[in-house]
CSV table of C-alpha atoms and ligand atoms in Angstrom, one decimal:
chain,number,residue,atom,x,y,z
A,1,MET,CA,78.2,14.1,-78.8
A,2,ASN,CA,81.7,15.9,-80.3
A,3,THR,CA,80.2,19.0,-82.0
A,4,TYR,CA,81.6,21.7,-80.0
A,5,SER,CA,85.5,23.0,-79.5
A,6,ARG,CA,84.5,24.4,-76.0
A,7,LEU,CA,86.7,26.9,-74.1
A,8,PRO,CA,88.0,25.5,-70.6
A,9,VAL,CA,86.1,27.1,-68.7
A,10,SER,CA,82.3,26.7,-66.9
A,11,PHE,CA,80.1,29.3,-65.5
A,12,VAL,CA,77.6,28.9,-62.8
A,13,LYS,CA,76.3,32.6,-61.7
A,14,GLY,CA,75.6,35.6,-63.8
A,15,GLU,CA,74.7,39.2,-63.0
A,16,GLY,CA,74.3,41.9,-65.6
A,17,VAL,CA,77.5,41.7,-68.0
A,18,TRP,CA,79.5,39.7,-65.5
A,19,LEU,CA,79.7,35.9,-65.3
A,20,TRP,CA,81.5,33.9,-62.6
A,21,ASP,CA,83.1,30.1,-63.3
A,22,ASN,CA,83.1,27.4,-60.9
A,23,GLN,CA,86.5,28.6,-59.1
A,24,GLY,CA,84.9,31.6,-58.3
A,25,GLN,CA,86.5,34.0,-61.0
A,26,ARG,CA,84.7,36.9,-62.7
A,27,TYR,CA,84.6,37.7,-66.3
A,28,LEU,CA,83.0,40.6,-68.4
A,29,ASP,CA,81.1,39.3,-70.6
A,30,ALA,CA,80.9,40.9,-74.2
A,31,LEU,CA,78.9,38.2,-76.4
A,32,ALA,CA,75.7,37.7,-73.9
A,33,GLY,CA,75.6,34.0,-74.8
A,34,ILE,CA,76.0,34.9,-78.6
A,35,ALA,CA,73.4,37.5,-78.7
A,36,VAL,CA,70.9,36.1,-76.8
A,37,CYS,CA,71.1,37.5,-73.1
A,38,GLY,CA,70.0,41.0,-73.8
A,39,LEU,CA,68.9,42.0,-70.4
A,40,GLY,CA,72.0,40.6,-69.4
A,41,HIS,CA,72.2,37.8,-66.9
A,42,CYS,CA,69.8,36.9,-64.7
A,43,HIS,CA,67.9,40.0,-64.9
A,44,PRO,CA,65.6,40.1,-61.6
A,45,LYS,CA,62.5,41.2,-63.3
A,46,LEU,CA,62.9,37.8,-65.7
A,47,THR,CA,63.6,35.8,-62.8
A,48,LYS,CA,61.0,36.6,-61.1
A,49,ALA,CA,58.4,36.0,-64.4
A,50,LEU,CA,59.5,32.7,-64.8
A,51,CYS,CA,59.5,31.7,-61.3
A,52,GLU,CA,56.1,33.1,-61.1
A,53,GLN,CA,55.0,31.4,-64.2
A,54,ALA,CA,56.7,28.3,-63.5
A,55,LYS,CA,54.4,28.2,-60.2
A,56,ARG,CA,51.2,28.6,-62.5
A,57,LEU,CA,51.9,26.9,-65.7
A,58,ILE,CA,54.5,25.8,-67.8
A,59,HIS,CA,53.1,23.7,-70.6
A,60,THR,CA,49.8,22.6,-72.2
A,61,SER,CA,50.6,22.3,-76.1
A,62,ASN,CA,49.3,24.0,-79.0
A,63,LEU,CA,46.2,22.0,-79.3
A,64,TYR,CA,44.6,24.9,-76.6
A,65,GLY,CA,44.5,28.8,-76.3
A,66,ILE,CA,47.8,30.1,-74.6
A,67,ASP,CA,47.2,33.5,-72.9
A,68,ASN,CA,50.7,34.5,-72.9
A,69,GLN,CA,51.4,33.1,-76.5
A,70,GLU,CA,48.2,35.6,-77.5
A,71,GLN,CA,49.7,38.5,-75.4
A,72,LEU,CA,52.9,38.2,-76.8
A,73,ALA,CA,52.1,37.9,-80.6
A,74,THR,CA,50.1,41.1,-80.3
A,75,ARG,CA,52.7,43.0,-79.0
A,76,LEU,CA,55.3,41.6,-81.6
A,77,ALA,CA,52.6,42.2,-84.6
A,78,THR,CA,52.4,46.0,-82.9
A,79,LEU,CA,56.0,46.7,-82.5
A,80,SER,CA,56.6,45.3,-85.8
A,81,ASN,CA,53.5,46.9,-87.8
A,82,MET,CA,53.2,43.3,-88.8
A,83,ASP,CA,50.1,41.0,-89.1
A,84,ASN,CA,50.6,37.3,-87.5
A,85,VAL,CA,53.2,35.2,-85.9
A,86,PHE,CA,54.1,31.5,-85.6
A,87,PHE,CA,56.0,30.4,-82.2
A,88,CYS,CA,58.9,27.7,-82.1
A,89,ASN,CA,61.8,27.1,-80.4
A,90,SER,CA,64.8,28.2,-82.2
A,91,GLY,CA,66.2,30.8,-84.9
A,92,ALA,CA,67.1,27.8,-87.5
A,93,GLU,CA,63.1,26.6,-86.7
A,94,ALA,CA,61.8,30.1,-87.2
A,95,ASN,CA,63.8,30.5,-90.8
A,96,GLU,CA,62.4,26.7,-91.8
A,97,THR,CA,59.0,28.5,-90.9
A,98,ALA,CA,59.9,31.2,-93.4
A,99,ILE,CA,61.2,28.9,-95.9
A,100,LYS,CA,57.8,26.6,-96.0
A,101,LEU,CA,55.8,29.7,-96.0
A,102,ALA,CA,57.6,30.7,-99.2
A,103,ARG,CA,57.4,27.4,-100.9
A,104,LEU,CA,53.7,27.2,-99.9
A,105,TYR,CA,53.1,30.6,-101.7
A,106,GLY,CA,55.1,29.7,-104.7
A,107,HIS,CA,52.6,26.4,-104.9
A,108,ASN,CA,49.5,28.4,-104.2
A,109,ASN,CA,50.5,30.7,-107.1
A,110,GLY,CA,51.2,27.8,-109.5
A,111,ILE,CA,55.4,27.7,-109.0
A,112,ASP,CA,56.2,23.8,-109.0
A,113,LEU,CA,59.2,24.5,-108.3
A,114,PRO,CA,59.7,27.4,-105.9
A,115,THR,CA,62.9,29.0,-105.5
A,116,ILE,CA,64.5,31.2,-102.7
A,117,ILE,CA,67.2,34.0,-103.5
A,118,VAL,CA,69.8,33.6,-100.4
A,119,MET,CA,73.1,35.5,-99.8
A,120,GLU,CA,76.6,34.9,-99.8
A,121,ARG,CA,78.0,35.0,-96.1
A,122,SER,CA,74.6,34.4,-95.0
A,123,PHE,CA,73.5,32.2,-91.7
A,124,HIS,CA,70.3,31.0,-91.2
A,125,GLY,CA,71.2,27.7,-89.1
A,126,ARG,CA,72.1,24.1,-88.8
A,127,THR,CA,69.0,22.3,-90.1
A,128,MET,CA,68.8,20.7,-93.6
A,129,ALA,CA,66.9,23.7,-95.5
A,130,THR,CA,68.8,26.4,-93.1
A,131,LEU,CA,72.4,24.8,-93.7
A,132,THR,CA,71.7,24.8,-97.6
A,133,ALA,CA,70.3,28.7,-97.5
A,134,SER,CA,73.4,29.5,-95.4
A,135,GLY,CA,76.2,31.1,-97.4
A,136,ASN,CA,79.5,29.3,-95.8
A,137,ARG,CA,80.8,25.9,-97.3
A,138,ARG,CA,81.9,24.9,-93.7
A,139,VAL,CA,78.2,24.5,-92.2
A,140,GLN,CA,77.4,22.6,-95.6
A,141,ALA,CA,80.4,20.0,-96.2
A,142,GLY,CA,79.7,16.5,-95.6
A,143,PHE,CA,75.8,17.1,-95.4
A,144,GLU,CA,75.0,16.8,-98.9
A,145,PRO,CA,72.7,16.1,-100.4
A,146,LEU,CA,71.4,20.0,-99.8
A,147,LEU,CA,68.0,20.7,-100.6
A,148,THR,CA,67.3,22.5,-104.0
A,149,GLY,CA,65.3,25.2,-104.5
A,150,PHE,CA,68.1,28.1,-103.2
A,151,VAL,CA,69.8,30.4,-105.7
A,152,ARG,CA,72.8,32.5,-104.2
A,153,VAL,CA,73.9,35.8,-104.8
A,154,PRO,CA,76.4,38.4,-103.4
A,155,TYR,CA,75.4,40.1,-100.4
A,156,ASN,CA,74.8,43.8,-100.9
A,157,ASN,CA,74.6,43.6,-104.4
A,158,LEU,CA,71.4,44.9,-106.0
A,159,GLU,CA,72.6,43.9,-109.8
A,160,ALA,CA,73.1,40.3,-108.9
A,161,VAL,CA,69.6,39.9,-107.6
A,162,THR,CA,68.0,41.7,-110.5
A,163,GLN,CA,69.5,39.3,-112.6
A,164,VAL,CA,68.1,36.5,-111.2
A,165,ALA,CA,64.7,37.9,-112.0
A,166,VAL,CA,65.4,37.8,-115.4
A,167,ASN,CA,66.4,34.1,-115.7
A,168,ASN,CA,64.7,32.8,-113.1
A,169,LYS,CA,60.8,32.2,-113.2
A,170,ASN,CA,60.6,30.3,-110.2
A,171,VAL,CA,61.7,32.7,-107.5
A,172,VAL,CA,59.2,33.1,-104.9
A,173,ALA,CA,60.9,34.7,-101.8
A,174,ILE,CA,64.6,36.5,-100.9
A,175,LEU,CA,65.9,35.6,-97.4
A,176,VAL,CA,68.5,37.9,-96.1
A,177,GLU,CA,69.5,39.3,-92.7
A,178,PRO,CA,69.4,43.2,-92.5
A,179,TYR,CA,72.8,43.0,-91.3
A,180,GLN,CA,75.4,39.6,-91.6
A,181,GLY,CA,76.1,38.3,-88.2
A,182,GLU,CA,77.8,35.0,-88.5
A,183,GLY,CA,79.4,36.3,-91.7
A,184,GLY,CA,81.4,39.0,-90.6
A,185,VAL,CA,79.0,41.3,-89.1
A,186,ASN,CA,78.6,43.3,-92.6
A,187,ILE,CA,76.7,46.2,-93.0
A,188,PRO,CA,75.3,46.6,-96.2
A,189,GLN,CA,74.9,50.2,-98.0
A,190,ALA,CA,72.1,52.4,-97.0
A,191,HIS,CA,68.7,51.7,-99.1
A,192,TYR,CA,69.6,48.0,-99.3
A,193,LEU,CA,66.7,46.8,-98.0
A,194,GLN,CA,64.3,49.5,-99.7
A,195,ASP,CA,65.8,48.4,-103.5
A,196,LEU,CA,65.3,44.8,-102.1
A,197,ARG,CA,61.5,45.5,-101.0
A,198,LYS,CA,61.0,47.1,-104.5
A,199,ILE,CA,62.0,44.5,-106.5
A,200,CYS,CA,60.3,42.2,-104.3
A,201,ASP,CA,57.2,44.3,-105.0
A,202,GLN,CA,57.8,44.2,-108.7
A,203,HIS,CA,58.0,40.5,-109.0
A,204,GLY,CA,55.7,39.6,-106.6
A,205,TRP,CA,58.2,37.9,-104.5
A,206,LEU,CA,58.5,37.7,-100.5
A,207,LEU,CA,60.8,39.8,-98.8
A,208,MET,CA,61.9,37.7,-95.6
A,209,LEU,CA,64.3,39.3,-93.2
A,210,ASP,CA,66.3,37.0,-90.6
A,211,GLU,CA,66.5,39.3,-87.4
A,212,VAL,CA,67.5,36.3,-85.3
A,213,GLN,CA,70.6,38.0,-84.3
A,214,CYS,CA,69.9,41.5,-84.9
A,215,GLY,CA,66.4,42.0,-84.0
A,216,ILE,CA,64.9,42.8,-80.3
A,217,GLY,CA,66.7,46.2,-79.7
A,218,ARG,CA,70.4,45.0,-80.8
A,219,SER,CA,70.3,47.3,-83.7
A,220,GLY,CA,69.1,50.4,-81.9
A,221,LYS,CA,65.5,49.9,-83.0
A,222,TRP,CA,63.6,47.2,-82.2
A,223,PHE,CA,63.9,45.5,-85.6
A,224,ALA,CA,66.8,46.2,-88.0
A,225,PHE,CA,64.1,46.7,-91.0
A,226,GLN,CA,63.1,49.9,-88.8
A,227,HIS,CA,66.3,51.7,-90.1
A,228,SER,CA,64.7,51.4,-93.6
A,229,ASP,CA,61.4,52.6,-94.1
A,230,ILE,CA,60.1,49.2,-94.8
A,231,ILE,CA,57.7,46.2,-94.2
A,232,PRO,CA,58.7,43.1,-94.8
A,233,ASP,CA,56.9,40.1,-95.4
A,234,VAL,CA,58.3,37.7,-93.2
A,235,MET,CA,60.5,38.3,-90.2
A,236,THR,CA,62.3,35.6,-88.2
A,237,LEU,CA,63.3,36.2,-84.6
A,238,ALA,CA,64.8,34.0,-81.8
A,239,LYS,CA,68.1,34.8,-80.1
A,240,GLY,CA,67.2,38.0,-78.0
A,241,LEU,CA,63.5,37.4,-78.0
A,242,GLY,CA,63.4,34.9,-74.9
A,243,SER,CA,66.8,36.3,-73.0
A,244,GLY,CA,68.1,32.9,-72.7
A,245,VAL,CA,64.6,30.7,-72.3
A,246,ALA,CA,64.2,28.9,-75.8
A,247,ILE,CA,61.7,30.7,-78.4
A,248,GLY,CA,61.9,31.4,-81.9
A,249,ALA,CA,59.2,33.4,-84.3
A,250,CYS,CA,58.1,33.7,-87.5
A,251,LEU,CA,56.4,37.0,-88.6
A,252,ALA,CA,54.1,37.7,-91.3
A,253,SER,CA,52.3,40.6,-93.0
A,254,GLY,CA,50.0,41.3,-96.0
A,255,ILE,CA,49.3,38.3,-98.3
A,256,ALA,CA,52.2,36.2,-96.2
A,257,ALA,CA,50.5,36.3,-93.3
A,258,GLU,CA,47.2,34.1,-94.9
A,259,VAL,CA,49.5,31.7,-96.4
A,260,PHE,CA,49.4,28.9,-93.6
A,261,LYS,CA,46.6,27.1,-92.6
A,262,PRO,CA,45.6,24.4,-89.8
A,263,GLY,CA,47.7,21.6,-90.7
A,264,ASN,CA,50.5,23.4,-92.6
A,265,HIS,CA,53.1,23.7,-89.9
A,266,ALA,CA,53.0,23.3,-86.0
A,267,SER,CA,55.7,22.9,-82.8
A,268,THR,CA,55.2,21.3,-79.8
A,269,PHE,CA,56.7,23.4,-77.2
A,270,GLY,CA,56.5,26.4,-79.9
A,271,GLY,CA,55.1,29.5,-77.8
A,272,ASN,CA,54.6,27.5,-74.7
A,273,PRO,CA,53.4,29.9,-71.4
A,274,LEU,CA,56.7,29.7,-70.0
A,275,ALA,CA,58.8,30.7,-72.9
A,276,CYS,CA,56.3,33.6,-73.8
A,277,ALA,CA,56.2,34.9,-70.4
A,278,ALA,CA,60.3,35.0,-70.6
A,279,ALA,CA,59.4,36.9,-74.1
A,280,LEU,CA,57.1,39.4,-72.7
A,281,THR,CA,59.1,40.4,-69.6
A,282,THR,CA,61.9,40.9,-72.2
A,283,LEU,CA,60.2,43.2,-74.2
A,284,ASP,CA,58.9,44.9,-71.1
A,285,VAL,CA,62.2,45.4,-69.6
A,286,ILE,CA,63.4,46.8,-72.7
A,287,ALA,CA,60.9,49.3,-73.3
A,288,GLU,CA,60.5,50.2,-69.8
A,289,ASP,CA,64.2,50.8,-69.6
A,290,ASN,CA,65.0,52.9,-72.8
A,291,LEU,CA,67.2,50.2,-74.0
A,292,ILE,CA,66.6,50.7,-77.4
A,293,GLU,CA,67.8,54.1,-77.5
A,294,HIS,CA,70.6,53.0,-75.0
A,295,ALA,CA,72.2,50.6,-77.3
A,296,MET,CA,72.2,52.8,-80.3
A,297,ASN,CA,74.0,55.6,-78.2
A,298,LEU,CA,76.3,52.9,-76.4
A,299,GLY,CA,77.5,51.2,-79.9
A,300,ASN,CA,78.2,54.8,-81.3
A,301,LEU,CA,80.1,55.5,-78.0
A,302,ILE,CA,81.7,51.9,-78.4
A,303,ARG,CA,82.7,52.4,-81.7
A,304,ASP,CA,84.0,55.8,-81.7
A,305,ARG,CA,86.5,54.5,-78.4
A,306,LEU,CA,87.6,51.8,-80.5
A,307,LYS,CA,88.3,54.0,-83.6
A,308,LYS,CA,90.2,56.2,-81.5
A,309,GLN,CA,92.5,53.6,-79.6
A,310,LEU,CA,93.3,51.5,-82.8
A,311,ALA,CA,93.8,54.4,-85.0
A,312,ASP,CA,97.2,53.8,-85.8
A,313,GLU,CA,97.1,49.6,-85.7
A,314,ALA,CA,97.8,49.0,-89.3
A,315,GLY,CA,96.4,45.4,-88.6
A,316,VAL,CA,93.0,46.8,-88.2
A,317,VAL,CA,91.3,46.7,-91.6
A,318,GLN,CA,87.7,48.1,-90.3
A,319,ILE,CA,85.8,48.8,-87.3
A,320,ARG,CA,81.9,48.5,-88.3
A,321,GLY,CA,78.3,47.9,-86.8
A,322,GLN,CA,75.2,49.1,-85.8
A,323,GLY,CA,73.9,49.5,-82.2
A,324,LEU,CA,75.4,46.7,-80.0
A,325,MET,CA,76.4,44.4,-82.9
A,326,MET,CA,79.9,45.2,-83.6
A,327,GLY,CA,83.3,43.7,-85.6
A,328,ILE,CA,86.4,44.7,-85.6
A,329,GLU,CA,88.0,42.9,-89.0
A,330,LEU,CA,91.7,42.4,-88.7
A,331,SER,CA,94.1,41.7,-91.6
A,332,ILE,CA,95.0,38.3,-90.4
A,333,PRO,CA,93.2,35.1,-89.2
A,334,CYS,CA,93.0,36.1,-85.4
A,335,GLY,CA,91.0,33.0,-83.6
A,336,GLU,CA,93.2,32.8,-80.9
A,337,LEU,CA,92.1,35.8,-79.8
A,338,VAL,CA,89.2,34.4,-78.1
A,339,LYS,CA,91.7,32.3,-75.6
A,340,LYS,CA,93.9,34.9,-75.3
A,341,ALA,CA,90.9,37.3,-74.0
A,342,LEU,CA,89.2,34.2,-71.8
A,343,GLU,CA,92.8,34.5,-69.9
A,344,LYS,CA,92.2,38.0,-69.2
A,345,LYS,CA,88.4,37.5,-67.8
A,346,LEU,CA,86.9,38.8,-71.0
A,347,LEU,CA,84.2,36.7,-73.2
A,348,ILE,CA,84.4,37.7,-77.5
A,349,ASN,CA,84.1,35.9,-80.1
A,350,VAL,CA,85.7,35.9,-83.8
A,351,THR,CA,83.7,34.8,-86.5
A,352,SER,CA,84.5,34.7,-90.3
A,353,ASP,CA,88.2,33.9,-89.2
A,354,ARG,CA,89.3,37.4,-88.8
A,355,VAL,CA,86.4,39.6,-87.2
A,356,VAL,CA,86.3,40.1,-83.7
A,357,ARG,CA,82.7,40.2,-82.7
A,358,LEU,CA,81.3,42.1,-79.8
A,359,LEU,CA,77.7,41.6,-78.8
A,360,PRO,CA,77.2,42.5,-75.2
A,361,ALA,CA,73.6,43.0,-73.3
A,362,LEU,CA,71.8,46.1,-73.6
A,363,VAL,CA,72.0,46.8,-70.4
A,364,MET,CA,75.9,47.3,-70.4
A,365,GLN,CA,76.8,50.4,-68.5
A,366,GLN,CA,79.1,53.2,-70.1
A,367,SER,CA,81.5,52.0,-67.4
A,368,GLU,CA,81.7,48.6,-68.2
A,369,ALA,CA,81.8,49.3,-72.1
A,370,GLU,CA,84.8,51.6,-71.6
A,371,GLN,CA,86.0,48.7,-69.7
A,372,MET,CA,85.5,46.3,-72.3
A,373,VAL,CA,86.7,48.5,-75.3
A,374,ASP,CA,89.9,49.0,-73.4
A,375,ALA,CA,90.7,45.2,-72.8
A,376,VAL,CA,89.9,44.3,-76.4
A,377,CYS,CA,91.7,47.1,-77.9
A,378,LEU,CA,94.8,46.0,-75.6
A,379,LEU,CA,94.4,42.5,-76.6
A,380,ILE,CA,94.2,43.5,-80.3
A,381,LYS,CA,97.5,45.8,-79.8
A,382,GLU,CA,99.4,42.5,-78.0
A,383,PHE,CA,98.5,40.5,-80.9
A,384,PHE,CA,100.0,42.3,-83.6
A,385,SER,CA,103.2,43.5,-81.5
A,386,ASP,CA,103.8,40.0,-80.6
B,1,PLP,C1,71.9,32.1,-84.5
B,1,PLP,C2,71.2,32.5,-86.1
B,1,PLP,C3,70.7,31.6,-86.5
B,1,PLP,C4,70.3,30.3,-86.0
B,1,PLP,O1,69.8,30.2,-84.6
B,1,PLP,P1,69.6,28.9,-83.8
B,1,PLP,O2,68.9,29.5,-82.8
B,1,PLP,O3,70.9,28.7,-83.3
B,1,PLP,O4,69.1,28.2,-84.5
B,1,PLP,C5,69.6,32.0,-87.5
B,1,PLP,N1,70.0,33.0,-88.1
B,1,PLP,C6,70.8,33.9,-87.7
B,1,PLP,C7,71.0,35.6,-88.3
B,1,PLP,C8,71.5,33.8,-86.3
B,1,PLP,O5,72.4,34.6,-86.0
């Protein structure tokens, strides 16, 4: 269907941070399939694990035990200090799971119209519940009626959250991205998550973090919440988890881990042996190759170099980010930069109209990062001098 305005290029091969199109041309990939291919393209260990798993067993359904799924759940629970996991196939589904969990939690506590606090400029997916939760009119327009049971507040504004607590007795949870991705790579004030945690504890609300984009090492920790000294009640993952094999996960801890009972939620494909093999290998490689520390250091290096090279460019409003999640906010809309970059054999993204977004693979090497920064800075300079 006509749901995408695609760029005029098709890739047929990849290796690390490089992609080749069907004309044999090579591109530097600063986007990694929108924060999906953390290990770069076709990491040999991932390819091997997928081939081996495909020869052994691909799918059986959740009517039966699945060894890989249990192993993956244990690994994720250990890494996050959370208790249990539901597996699905995408970020939107992971957030649907969280929303259903919060509503059931409310009903279990005698709240008939459970309400979830969500943020302006957030993005949670394209299903009806997740587009309702998203703070972006563009993803909602034309799909009304939206769901009820959401109340929206500005991101990074604790006062607004406290205000809702005064007026609304139906709140059961807060759903928030620790760092907003689609909304323009927005980094909240220090202690934002700690303060949200406190408010949730005071009121018996669930703190639900959407780490679909910022999770799995990208922020310079396994999970973005680990930059704060908290544990969420619910966390959703997808993008980077399976390195391109579709998998999503909704983790829960404490009281939230006991909400779902058999029959409350399900997925046919979710957590199948192949997808879980991809995720297990992704976690293995990230740990073995110290990619989290690397993401942290490389992110700082990239931002420093961007700041240095763009220091006297008046059109640059702000350079921000955390780990390998980076945004360069310009003073004017700059969507056309994506096509201009493509002509220079560089893959970038523009989000929120005027934020150049870079989400390179965690395996990107320093020389490749320098090449990326130099190309991006040249692009921005040319954009403003035209
Ligand atoms: C991409 C994204 C989603 C949606 O994930 P899909 O796999 O496309 O459904 C949800 N939340 C955040 C923060 C995302 O970046």
